[in-house]
Amino acid sequence: MPVEVRLPTVLRSAAGGSSSVTAEGATIGEVLQNLIAAFPAMAGQVLTEDGTLHRFVNVYVNDDDVRYLEQLDTKVAEGDTVSILPAVAGG
Amino acid sequence: MALLRSVLDLIGNTPMVEVSELSPNPQVRIVIKLEGQNPGGSVKDRIALAMVEEAEKDGRLAPGDTLIEPSSGNTGIGLALVARVKGYHLKVVLPSNVSVERRQLLEVWGAEIIESPGSEGSNGAVRMANRIHQEHPEWVYLYQYANRANPTAHYEGTGPEIWRDCPEVTHFVAGLGTSGTLLGVGRFLKERNPDVQVWAVEPPAGEMVDGLRNLDDGYIPPIFTDLRGADLLDRKTMIGPRESIEWTRRLAEAGVFAGISSGAAMAGAARCASSVERGVVVIVAADGGWKYLSTGAWTDDLDVVVERAKRTIYF
């Protein structure tokens, strides 16, 4: 199932400048792996070498951070939007 | 009302008011804690006072000393107030793209502003302050993102106040800036009632902050990691600028004049209310609307204001 993946500015150059791409997958883990397969320059930026979510990356399905859902096992369905955002502070 | 000795005694003990008329679910009440009632105008007065008093107690801070702190505004303003009253000098590393009123308030209380690149957001301000502190170890660096007095101020103040005024709370929703409010209040409320759910609200700030070179420029406050924030939070939800402004306006229609991050928290509360059957959602309104009048948030065309908000740091 293809879903829309919105990319942060820092990852756009790895995707030919696109701010949004599509990727296949039934879970967030699958979507991110397919994303990296399509855009190898993102390797190491989104997932770590051992396949976990990069510490400074927040991934949202629609508006929910997947770390507080099922992490990489969080299911995605057609029509969902996945957003990748860098961790930023406030205060 | 008692007659107080110092303006600093006005910090904390803020009022809570019901805004359930804005709840999308008639079975869910929404209660808002008005941190704009603090004398420096935001929730950050609490941590400013707590961090300064802690540093005074352990001897790190002595009369006449200079403080340096990175802040997108409110912590700086709170520290400027405390520093002015107690006689310290303050230098605030402030991203260039905050509202003009934040800058003006720092000037009111005599803080020196060191500008950091707006495109790097708060992360850039933190990096610059770290660097300056290395060059000037004689300046006292309270470092709100790693200072335990930050969450402790909420564990000992904000949390107990909420429990005292609204023990029927089922959900607590607040913005995730330094994470101090969520860590302190969240832990306190869960100790009293383990069923309380803690929701964080975050703006998609990463979209606006395009000066990050790569994802390793990301930043997680050390207190969030040290105090196992990821285990405490039940959910984290992203609220964009449009929703934030829309809910800031709805709050004003209900008579509550609050800042844009309060609109984001309110949007989170509405989302929370829609997702549960019944309950009482408590949110923190971090500041009042005064510092955002120049953004036209209430009066200008919504599309124009949303575009403006995308370039402004309001958390």
PDB file of N, CA and C in Angstrom, chain B residues 152-233:
ATOM      1  N   THR B 152      11.328  19.753  38.708  1.00  0.00           N
ATOM      2  CA  THR B 152      10.982  19.745  40.136  1.00  0.00           C
ATOM      3  C   THR B 152      10.028  20.890  40.476  1.00  0.00           C
ATOM      4  N   ALA B 153      10.213  22.055  39.818  1.00  0.00           N
ATOM      5  CA  ALA B 153       9.311  23.185  40.075  1.00  0.00           C
ATOM      6  C   ALA B 153       7.873  22.802  39.742  1.00  0.00           C
ATOM      7  N   HIS B 154       7.708  21.973  38.721  1.00  0.00           N
ATOM      8  CA  HIS B 154       6.356  21.544  38.335  1.00  0.00           C
ATOM      9  C   HIS B 154       5.862  20.391  39.197  1.00  0.00           C
ATOM     10  N   TYR B 155       6.791  19.548  39.648  1.00  0.00           N
ATOM     11  CA  TYR B 155       6.423  18.435  40.530  1.00  0.00           C
ATOM     12  C   TYR B 155       5.967  18.976  41.889  1.00  0.00           C
ATOM     13  N   GLU B 156       6.610  20.070  42.308  1.00  0.00           N
ATOM     14  CA  GLU B 156       6.281  20.622  43.631  1.00  0.00           C
ATOM     15  C   GLU B 156       5.266  21.754  43.568  1.00  0.00           C
ATOM     16  N   GLY B 157       5.071  22.337  42.381  1.00  0.00           N
ATOM     17  CA  GLY B 157       4.169  23.491  42.268  1.00  0.00           C
ATOM     18  C   GLY B 157       2.968  23.227  41.385  1.00  0.00           C
ATOM     19  N   THR B 158       3.200  23.240  40.086  1.00  0.00           N
ATOM     20  CA  THR B 158       2.110  23.108  39.107  1.00  0.00           C
ATOM     21  C   THR B 158       1.274  21.841  39.332  1.00  0.00           C
ATOM     22  N   GLY B 159       1.953  20.713  39.548  1.00  0.00           N
ATOM     23  CA  GLY B 159       1.255  19.433  39.718  1.00  0.00           C
ATOM     24  C   GLY B 159       0.329  19.449  40.932  1.00  0.00           C
ATOM     25  N   PRO B 160       0.857  19.746  42.126  1.00  0.00           N
ATOM     26  CA  PRO B 160      -0.004  19.799  43.307  1.00  0.00           C
ATOM     27  C   PRO B 160      -1.144  20.815  43.184  1.00  0.00           C
ATOM     28  N   GLU B 161      -0.896  21.932  42.505  1.00  0.00           N
ATOM     29  CA  GLU B 161      -1.977  22.919  42.320  1.00  0.00           C
ATOM     30  C   GLU B 161      -3.114  22.325  41.488  1.00  0.00           C
ATOM     31  N   ILE B 162      -2.751  21.584  40.432  1.00  0.00           N
ATOM     32  CA  ILE B 162      -3.779  20.965  39.589  1.00  0.00           C
ATOM     33  C   ILE B 162      -4.559  19.929  40.397  1.00  0.00           C
ATOM     34  N   TRP B 163      -3.834  19.129  41.165  1.00  0.00           N
ATOM     35  CA  TRP B 163      -4.474  18.087  41.976  1.00  0.00           C
ATOM     36  C   TRP B 163      -5.400  18.713  43.034  1.00  0.00           C
ATOM     37  N   ARG B 164      -4.980  19.835  43.595  1.00  0.00           N
ATOM     38  CA  ARG B 164      -5.789  20.534  44.605  1.00  0.00           C
ATOM     39  C   ARG B 164      -7.070  21.092  43.980  1.00  0.00           C
ATOM     40  N   ASP B 165      -6.938  21.700  42.786  1.00  0.00           N
ATOM     41  CA  ASP B 165      -8.074  22.415  42.191  1.00  0.00           C
ATOM     42  C   ASP B 165      -8.935  21.531  41.296  1.00  0.00           C
ATOM     43  N   CYS B 166      -8.373  20.421  40.802  1.00  0.00           N
ATOM     44  CA  CYS B 166      -9.122  19.583  39.860  1.00  0.00           C
ATOM     45  C   CYS B 166      -8.724  18.113  40.000  1.00  0.00           C
ATOM     46  N   PRO B 167      -9.006  17.509  41.167  1.00  0.00           N
ATOM     47  CA  PRO B 167      -8.587  16.115  41.392  1.00  0.00           C
ATOM     48  C   PRO B 167      -9.295  15.121  40.464  1.00  0.00           C
ATOM     49  N   GLU B 168     -10.333  15.592  39.780  1.00  0.00           N
ATOM     50  CA  GLU B 168     -11.056  14.688  38.858  1.00  0.00           C
ATOM     51  C   GLU B 168     -10.363  14.562  37.504  1.00  0.00           C
ATOM     52  N   VAL B 169      -9.184  15.184  37.368  1.00  0.00           N
ATOM     53  CA  VAL B 169      -8.433  15.121  36.101  1.00  0.00           C
ATOM     54  C   VAL B 169      -8.217  13.672  35.638  1.00  0.00           C
ATOM     55  N   THR B 170      -8.481  13.442  34.343  1.00  0.00           N
ATOM     56  CA  THR B 170      -8.200  12.119  33.755  1.00  0.00           C
ATOM     57  C   THR B 170      -7.081  12.202  32.720  1.00  0.00           C
ATOM     58  N   HIS B 171      -6.928  13.375  32.092  1.00  0.00           N
ATOM     59  CA  HIS B 171      -5.907  13.561  31.064  1.00  0.00           C
ATOM     60  C   HIS B 171      -5.201  14.890  31.286  1.00  0.00           C
ATOM     61  N   PHE B 172      -3.885  14.881  31.124  1.00  0.00           N
ATOM     62  CA  PHE B 172      -3.118  16.121  31.216  1.00  0.00           C
ATOM     63  C   PHE B 172      -2.433  16.359  29.870  1.00  0.00           C
ATOM     64  N   VAL B 173      -2.619  17.543  29.312  1.00  0.00           N
ATOM     65  CA  VAL B 173      -2.076  17.859  27.987  1.00  0.00           C
ATOM     66  C   VAL B 173      -1.240  19.137  28.086  1.00  0.00           C
ATOM     67  N   ALA B 174      -0.010  19.082  27.615  1.00  0.00           N
ATOM     68  CA  ALA B 174       0.830  20.289  27.628  1.00  0.00           C
ATOM     69  C   ALA B 174       1.843  20.220  26.501  1.00  0.00           C
ATOM     70  N   GLY B 175       2.385  21.371  26.179  1.00  0.00           N
ATOM     71  CA  GLY B 175       3.403  21.456  25.143  1.00  0.00           C
ATOM     72  C   GLY B 175       4.711  20.844  25.619  1.00  0.00           C
ATOM     73  N   LEU B 176       5.459  20.295  24.652  1.00  0.00           N
ATOM     74  CA  LEU B 176       6.747  19.683  24.949  1.00  0.00           C
ATOM     75  C   LEU B 176       7.842  20.642  24.498  1.00  0.00           C
ATOM     76  N   GLY B 177       8.293  21.521  25.388  1.00  0.00           N
ATOM     77  CA  GLY B 177       9.346  22.463  25.014  1.00  0.00           C
ATOM     78  C   GLY B 177      10.665  21.960  25.557  1.00  0.00           C
ATOM     79  N   THR B 178      10.865  22.194  26.886  1.00  0.00           N
ATOM     80  CA  THR B 178      12.017  21.576  27.555  1.00  0.00           C
ATOM     81  C   THR B 178      11.606  20.216  28.101  1.00  0.00           C
ATOM     82  N   SER B 179      10.320  19.946  28.134  1.00  0.00           N
ATOM     83  CA  SER B 179       9.679  18.759  28.716  1.00  0.00           C
ATOM     84  C   SER B 179       9.496  18.881  30.227  1.00  0.00           C
ATOM     85  N   GLY B 180       9.928  19.997  30.820  1.00  0.00           N
ATOM     86  CA  GLY B 180       9.852  20.167  32.275  1.00  0.00           C
ATOM     87  C   GLY B 180       8.432  20.086  32.819  1.00  0.00           C
ATOM     88  N   THR B 181       7.486  20.765  32.165  1.00  0.00           N
ATOM     89  CA  THR B 181       6.097  20.766  32.639  1.00  0.00           C
ATOM     90  C   THR B 181       5.533  19.343  32.611  1.00  0.00           C
ATOM     91  N   LEU B 182       5.711  18.664  31.483  1.00  0.00           N
ATOM     92  CA  LEU B 182       5.150  17.318  31.334  1.00  0.00           C
ATOM     93  C   LEU B 182       5.789  16.340  32.318  1.00  0.00           C
ATOM     94  N   LEU B 183       7.124  16.437  32.491  1.00  0.00           N
ATOM     95  CA  LEU B 183       7.817  15.515  33.396  1.00  0.00           C
ATOM     96  C   LEU B 183       7.372  15.726  34.836  1.00  0.00           C
ATOM     97  N   GLY B 184       7.321  16.991  35.262  1.00  0.00           N
ATOM     98  CA  GLY B 184       7.005  17.288  36.662  1.00  0.00           C
ATOM     99  C   GLY B 184       5.539  17.050  36.986  1.00  0.00           C
ATOM    100  N   VAL B 185       4.650  17.650  36.195  1.00  0.00           N
ATOM    101  CA  VAL B 185       3.217  17.501  36.445  1.00  0.00           C
ATOM    102  C   VAL B 185       2.796  16.057  36.171  1.00  0.00           C
ATOM    103  N   GLY B 186       3.285  15.496  35.065  1.00  0.00           N
ATOM    104  CA  GLY B 186       2.913  14.133  34.687  1.00  0.00           C
ATOM    105  C   GLY B 186       3.255  13.140  35.790  1.00  0.00           C
ATOM    106  N   ARG B 187       4.475  13.245  36.305  1.00  0.00           N
ATOM    107  CA  ARG B 187       4.884  12.303  37.354  1.00  0.00           C
ATOM    108  C   ARG B 187       4.039  12.485  38.610  1.00  0.00           C
ATOM    109  N   PHE B 188       3.805  13.765  38.986  1.00  0.00           N
ATOM    110  CA  PHE B 188       3.015  14.017  40.193  1.00  0.00           C
ATOM    111  C   PHE B 188       1.609  13.440  40.057  1.00  0.00           C
ATOM    112  N   LEU B 189       0.963  13.715  38.932  1.00  0.00           N
ATOM    113  CA  LEU B 189      -0.424  13.262  38.763  1.00  0.00           C
ATOM    114  C   LEU B 189      -0.509  11.736  38.699  1.00  0.00           C
ATOM    115  N   LYS B 190       0.450  11.107  38.016  1.00  0.00           N
ATOM    116  CA  LYS B 190       0.416   9.643  37.927  1.00  0.00           C
ATOM    117  C   LYS B 190       0.687   8.985  39.278  1.00  0.00           C
ATOM    118  N   GLU B 191       1.483   9.648  40.126  1.00  0.00           N
ATOM    119  CA  GLU B 191       1.700   9.111  41.485  1.00  0.00           C
ATOM    120  C   GLU B 191       0.407   9.161  42.291  1.00  0.00           C
ATOM    121  N   ARG B 192      -0.386  10.206  42.046  1.00  0.00           N
ATOM    122  CA  ARG B 192      -1.656  10.328  42.774  1.00  0.00           C
ATOM    123  C   ARG B 192      -2.710   9.401  42.184  1.00  0.00           C
ATOM    124  N   ASN B 193      -2.715   9.306  40.845  1.00  0.00           N
ATOM    125  CA  ASN B 193      -3.688   8.453  40.169  1.00  0.00           C
ATOM    126  C   ASN B 193      -3.035   7.870  38.912  1.00  0.00           C
ATOM    127  N   PRO B 194      -2.616   6.601  38.990  1.00  0.00           N
ATOM    128  CA  PRO B 194      -1.874   5.993  37.873  1.00  0.00           C
ATOM    129  C   PRO B 194      -2.679   5.949  36.574  1.00  0.00           C
ATOM    130  N   ASP B 195      -3.983   6.165  36.652  1.00  0.00           N
ATOM    131  CA  ASP B 195      -4.792   6.121  35.431  1.00  0.00           C
ATOM    132  C   ASP B 195      -4.744   7.418  34.632  1.00  0.00           C
ATOM    133  N   VAL B 196      -4.179   8.478  35.206  1.00  0.00           N
ATOM    134  CA  VAL B 196      -4.107   9.745  34.470  1.00  0.00           C
ATOM    135  C   VAL B 196      -3.230   9.557  33.233  1.00  0.00           C
ATOM    136  N   GLN B 197      -3.732  10.012  32.102  1.00  0.00           N
ATOM    137  CA  GLN B 197      -3.001   9.913  30.841  1.00  0.00           C
ATOM    138  C   GLN B 197      -2.295  11.243  30.565  1.00  0.00           C
ATOM    139  N   VAL B 198      -1.048  11.150  30.106  1.00  0.00           N
ATOM    140  CA  VAL B 198      -0.252  12.352  29.861  1.00  0.00           C
ATOM    141  C   VAL B 198       0.033  12.472  28.363  1.00  0.00           C
ATOM    142  N   TRP B 199      -0.438  13.560  27.787  1.00  0.00           N
ATOM    143  CA  TRP B 199      -0.273  13.793  26.348  1.00  0.00           C
ATOM    144  C   TRP B 199       0.649  14.991  26.110  1.00  0.00           C
ATOM    145  N   ALA B 200       1.595  14.804  25.206  1.00  0.00           N
ATOM    146  CA  ALA B 200       2.445  15.923  24.794  1.00  0.00           C
ATOM    147  C   ALA B 200       1.957  16.472  23.458  1.00  0.00           C
ATOM    148  N   VAL B 201       2.055  17.765  23.330  1.00  0.00           N
ATOM    149  CA  VAL B 201       1.692  18.434  22.085  1.00  0.00           C
ATOM    150  C   VAL B 201       2.954  19.080  21.535  1.00  0.00           C
ATOM    151  N   GLU B 202       3.197  18.861  20.228  1.00  0.00           N
ATOM    152  CA  GLU B 202       4.398  19.447  19.638  1.00  0.00           C
ATOM    153  C   GLU B 202       4.046  20.142  18.329  1.00  0.00           C
ATOM    154  N   PRO B 203       4.630  21.314  18.088  1.00  0.00           N
ATOM    155  CA  PRO B 203       4.426  21.933  16.775  1.00  0.00           C
ATOM    156  C   PRO B 203       5.361  21.251  15.789  1.00  0.00           C
ATOM    157  N   PRO B 204       5.016  21.215  14.513  1.00  0.00           N
ATOM    158  CA  PRO B 204       5.940  20.606  13.546  1.00  0.00           C
ATOM    159  C   PRO B 204       7.091  21.564  13.265  1.00  0.00           C
ATOM    160  N   ALA B 205       7.806  21.938  14.330  1.00  0.00           N
ATOM    161  CA  ALA B 205       8.817  22.988  14.217  1.00  0.00           C
ATOM    162  C   ALA B 205       9.918  22.605  13.245  1.00  0.00           C
ATOM    163  N   GLY B 206      10.151  21.301  13.108  1.00  0.00           N
ATOM    164  CA  GLY B 206      11.193  20.859  12.194  1.00  0.00           C
ATOM    165  C   GLY B 206      10.985  21.376  10.789  1.00  0.00           C
ATOM    166  N   GLU B 207       9.717  21.588  10.419  1.00  0.00           N
ATOM    167  CA  GLU B 207       9.420  22.095   9.081  1.00  0.00           C
ATOM    168  C   GLU B 207       9.882  23.536   8.914  1.00  0.00           C
ATOM    169  N   MET B 208       9.813  24.280  10.031  1.00  0.00           N
ATOM    170  CA  MET B 208      10.147  25.694   9.946  1.00  0.00           C
ATOM    171  C   MET B 208      11.638  25.915  10.122  1.00  0.00           C
ATOM    172  N   VAL B 209      12.253  24.987  10.873  1.00  0.00           N
ATOM    173  CA  VAL B 209      13.668  25.152  11.163  1.00  0.00           C
ATOM    174  C   VAL B 209      14.449  24.469  10.053  1.00  0.00           C
ATOM    175  N   ASP B 210      14.837  25.221   9.036  1.00  0.00           N
ATOM    176  CA  ASP B 210      15.494  24.580   7.898  1.00  0.00           C
ATOM    177  C   ASP B 210      17.004  24.758   7.931  1.00  0.00           C
ATOM    178  N   GLY B 211      17.510  25.310   9.026  1.00  0.00           N
ATOM    179  CA  GLY B 211      18.954  25.550   9.123  1.00  0.00           C
ATOM    180  C   GLY B 211      19.721  24.370   9.688  1.00  0.00           C
ATOM    181  N   LEU B 212      18.995  23.273  10.001  1.00  0.00           N
ATOM    182  CA  LEU B 212      19.692  22.087  10.498  1.00  0.00           C
ATOM    183  C   LEU B 212      20.427  21.447   9.324  1.00  0.00           C
ATOM    184  N   ARG B 213      21.695  21.140   9.518  1.00  0.00           N
ATOM    185  CA  ARG B 213      22.472  20.571   8.416  1.00  0.00           C
ATOM    186  C   ARG B 213      22.135  19.104   8.215  1.00  0.00           C
ATOM    187  N   ASN B 214      21.966  18.396   9.291  1.00  0.00           N
ATOM    188  CA  ASN B 214      21.527  17.001   9.181  1.00  0.00           C
ATOM    189  C   ASN B 214      20.816  16.635  10.471  1.00  0.00           C
ATOM    190  N   LEU B 215      20.319  15.413  10.525  1.00  0.00           N
ATOM    191  CA  LEU B 215      19.494  15.046  11.670  1.00  0.00           C
ATOM    192  C   LEU B 215      20.285  14.946  12.966  1.00  0.00           C
ATOM    193  N   ASP B 216      21.608  14.879  12.858  1.00  0.00           N
ATOM    194  CA  ASP B 216      22.406  14.865  14.084  1.00  0.00           C
ATOM    195  C   ASP B 216      22.418  16.224  14.772  1.00  0.00           C
ATOM    196  N   ASP B 217      21.891  17.251  14.085  1.00  0.00           N
ATOM    197  CA  ASP B 217      21.700  18.552  14.729  1.00  0.00           C
ATOM    198  C   ASP B 217      20.447  18.546  15.607  1.00  0.00           C
ATOM    199  N   GLY B 218      19.743  17.434  15.639  1.00  0.00           N
ATOM    200  CA  GLY B 218      18.541  17.329  16.463  1.00  0.00           C
ATOM    201  C   GLY B 218      18.888  17.466  17.933  1.00  0.00           C
ATOM    202  N   TYR B 219      17.871  17.662  18.737  1.00  0.00           N
ATOM    203  CA  TYR B 219      18.141  17.894  20.155  1.00  0.00           C
ATOM    204  C   TYR B 219      17.037  17.302  21.009  1.00  0.00           C
ATOM    205  N   ILE B 220      17.431  16.540  22.004  1.00  0.00           N
ATOM    206  CA  ILE B 220      16.497  16.034  23.000  1.00  0.00           C
ATOM    207  C   ILE B 220      16.975  16.548  24.348  1.00  0.00           C
ATOM    208  N   PRO B 221      16.127  17.266  25.099  1.00  0.00           N
ATOM    209  CA  PRO B 221      16.591  17.799  26.378  1.00  0.00           C
ATOM    210  C   PRO B 221      17.107  16.682  27.287  1.00  0.00           C
ATOM    211  N   PRO B 222      18.302  16.876  27.881  1.00  0.00           N
ATOM    212  CA  PRO B 222      18.847  15.832  28.772  1.00  0.00           C
ATOM    213  C   PRO B 222      17.869  15.425  29.890  1.00  0.00           C
ATOM    214  N   ILE B 223      17.069  16.376  30.400  1.00  0.00           N
ATOM    215  CA  ILE B 223      16.139  15.980  31.475  1.00  0.00           C
ATOM    216  C   ILE B 223      15.117  14.970  30.961  1.00  0.00           C
ATOM    217  N   PHE B 224      14.732  15.079  29.687  1.00  0.00           N
ATOM    218  CA  PHE B 224      13.741  14.149  29.125  1.00  0.00           C
ATOM    219  C   PHE B 224      14.308  12.731  29.098  1.00  0.00           C
ATOM    220  N   THR B 225      15.582  12.617  28.721  1.00  0.00           N
ATOM    221  CA  THR B 225      16.230  11.305  28.669  1.00  0.00           C
ATOM    222  C   THR B 225      16.492  10.797  30.090  1.00  0.00           C
ATOM    223  N   ASP B 226      17.079  11.666  30.944  1.00  0.00           N
ATOM    224  CA  ASP B 226      17.456  11.252  32.302  1.00  0.00           C
ATOM    225  C   ASP B 226      16.242  10.803  33.114  1.00  0.00           C
ATOM    226  N   LEU B 227      15.134  11.504  32.942  1.00  0.00           N
ATOM    227  CA  LEU B 227      13.946  11.195  33.758  1.00  0.00           C
ATOM    228  C   LEU B 227      12.970  10.283  33.013  1.00  0.00           C
ATOM    229  N   ARG B 228      13.457   9.629  31.988  1.00  0.00           N
ATOM    230  CA  ARG B 228      12.692   8.631  31.245  1.00  0.00           C
ATOM    231  C   ARG B 228      11.340   9.164  30.772  1.00  0.00           C
ATOM    232  N   GLY B 229      11.416  10.318  30.108  1.00  0.00           N
ATOM    233  CA  GLY B 229      10.198  10.947  29.610  1.00  0.00           C
ATOM    234  C   GLY B 229       9.403  10.066  28.664  1.00  0.00           C
ATOM    235  N   ALA B 230      10.108   9.270  27.850  1.00  0.00           N
ATOM    236  CA  ALA B 230       9.409   8.437  26.869  1.00  0.00           C
ATOM    237  C   ALA B 230       8.526   7.402  27.561  1.00  0.00           C
ATOM    238  N   ASP B 231       8.921   6.987  28.781  1.00  0.00           N
ATOM    239  CA  ASP B 231       8.100   6.018  29.518  1.00  0.00           C
ATOM    240  C   ASP B 231       6.904   6.696  30.185  1.00  0.00           C
ATOM    241  N   LEU B 232       7.056   7.997  30.471  1.00  0.00           N
ATOM    242  CA  LEU B 232       5.994   8.716  31.186  1.00  0.00           C
ATOM    243  C   LEU B 232       4.864   9.124  30.248  1.00  0.00           C
ATOM    244  N   LEU B 233       5.227   9.577  29.047  1.00  0.00           N
ATOM    245  CA  LEU B 233       4.208  10.060  28.120  1.00  0.00           C
ATOM    246  C   LEU B 233       3.380   8.903  27.576  1.00  0.00           C
TER     247      LEU B 233
END
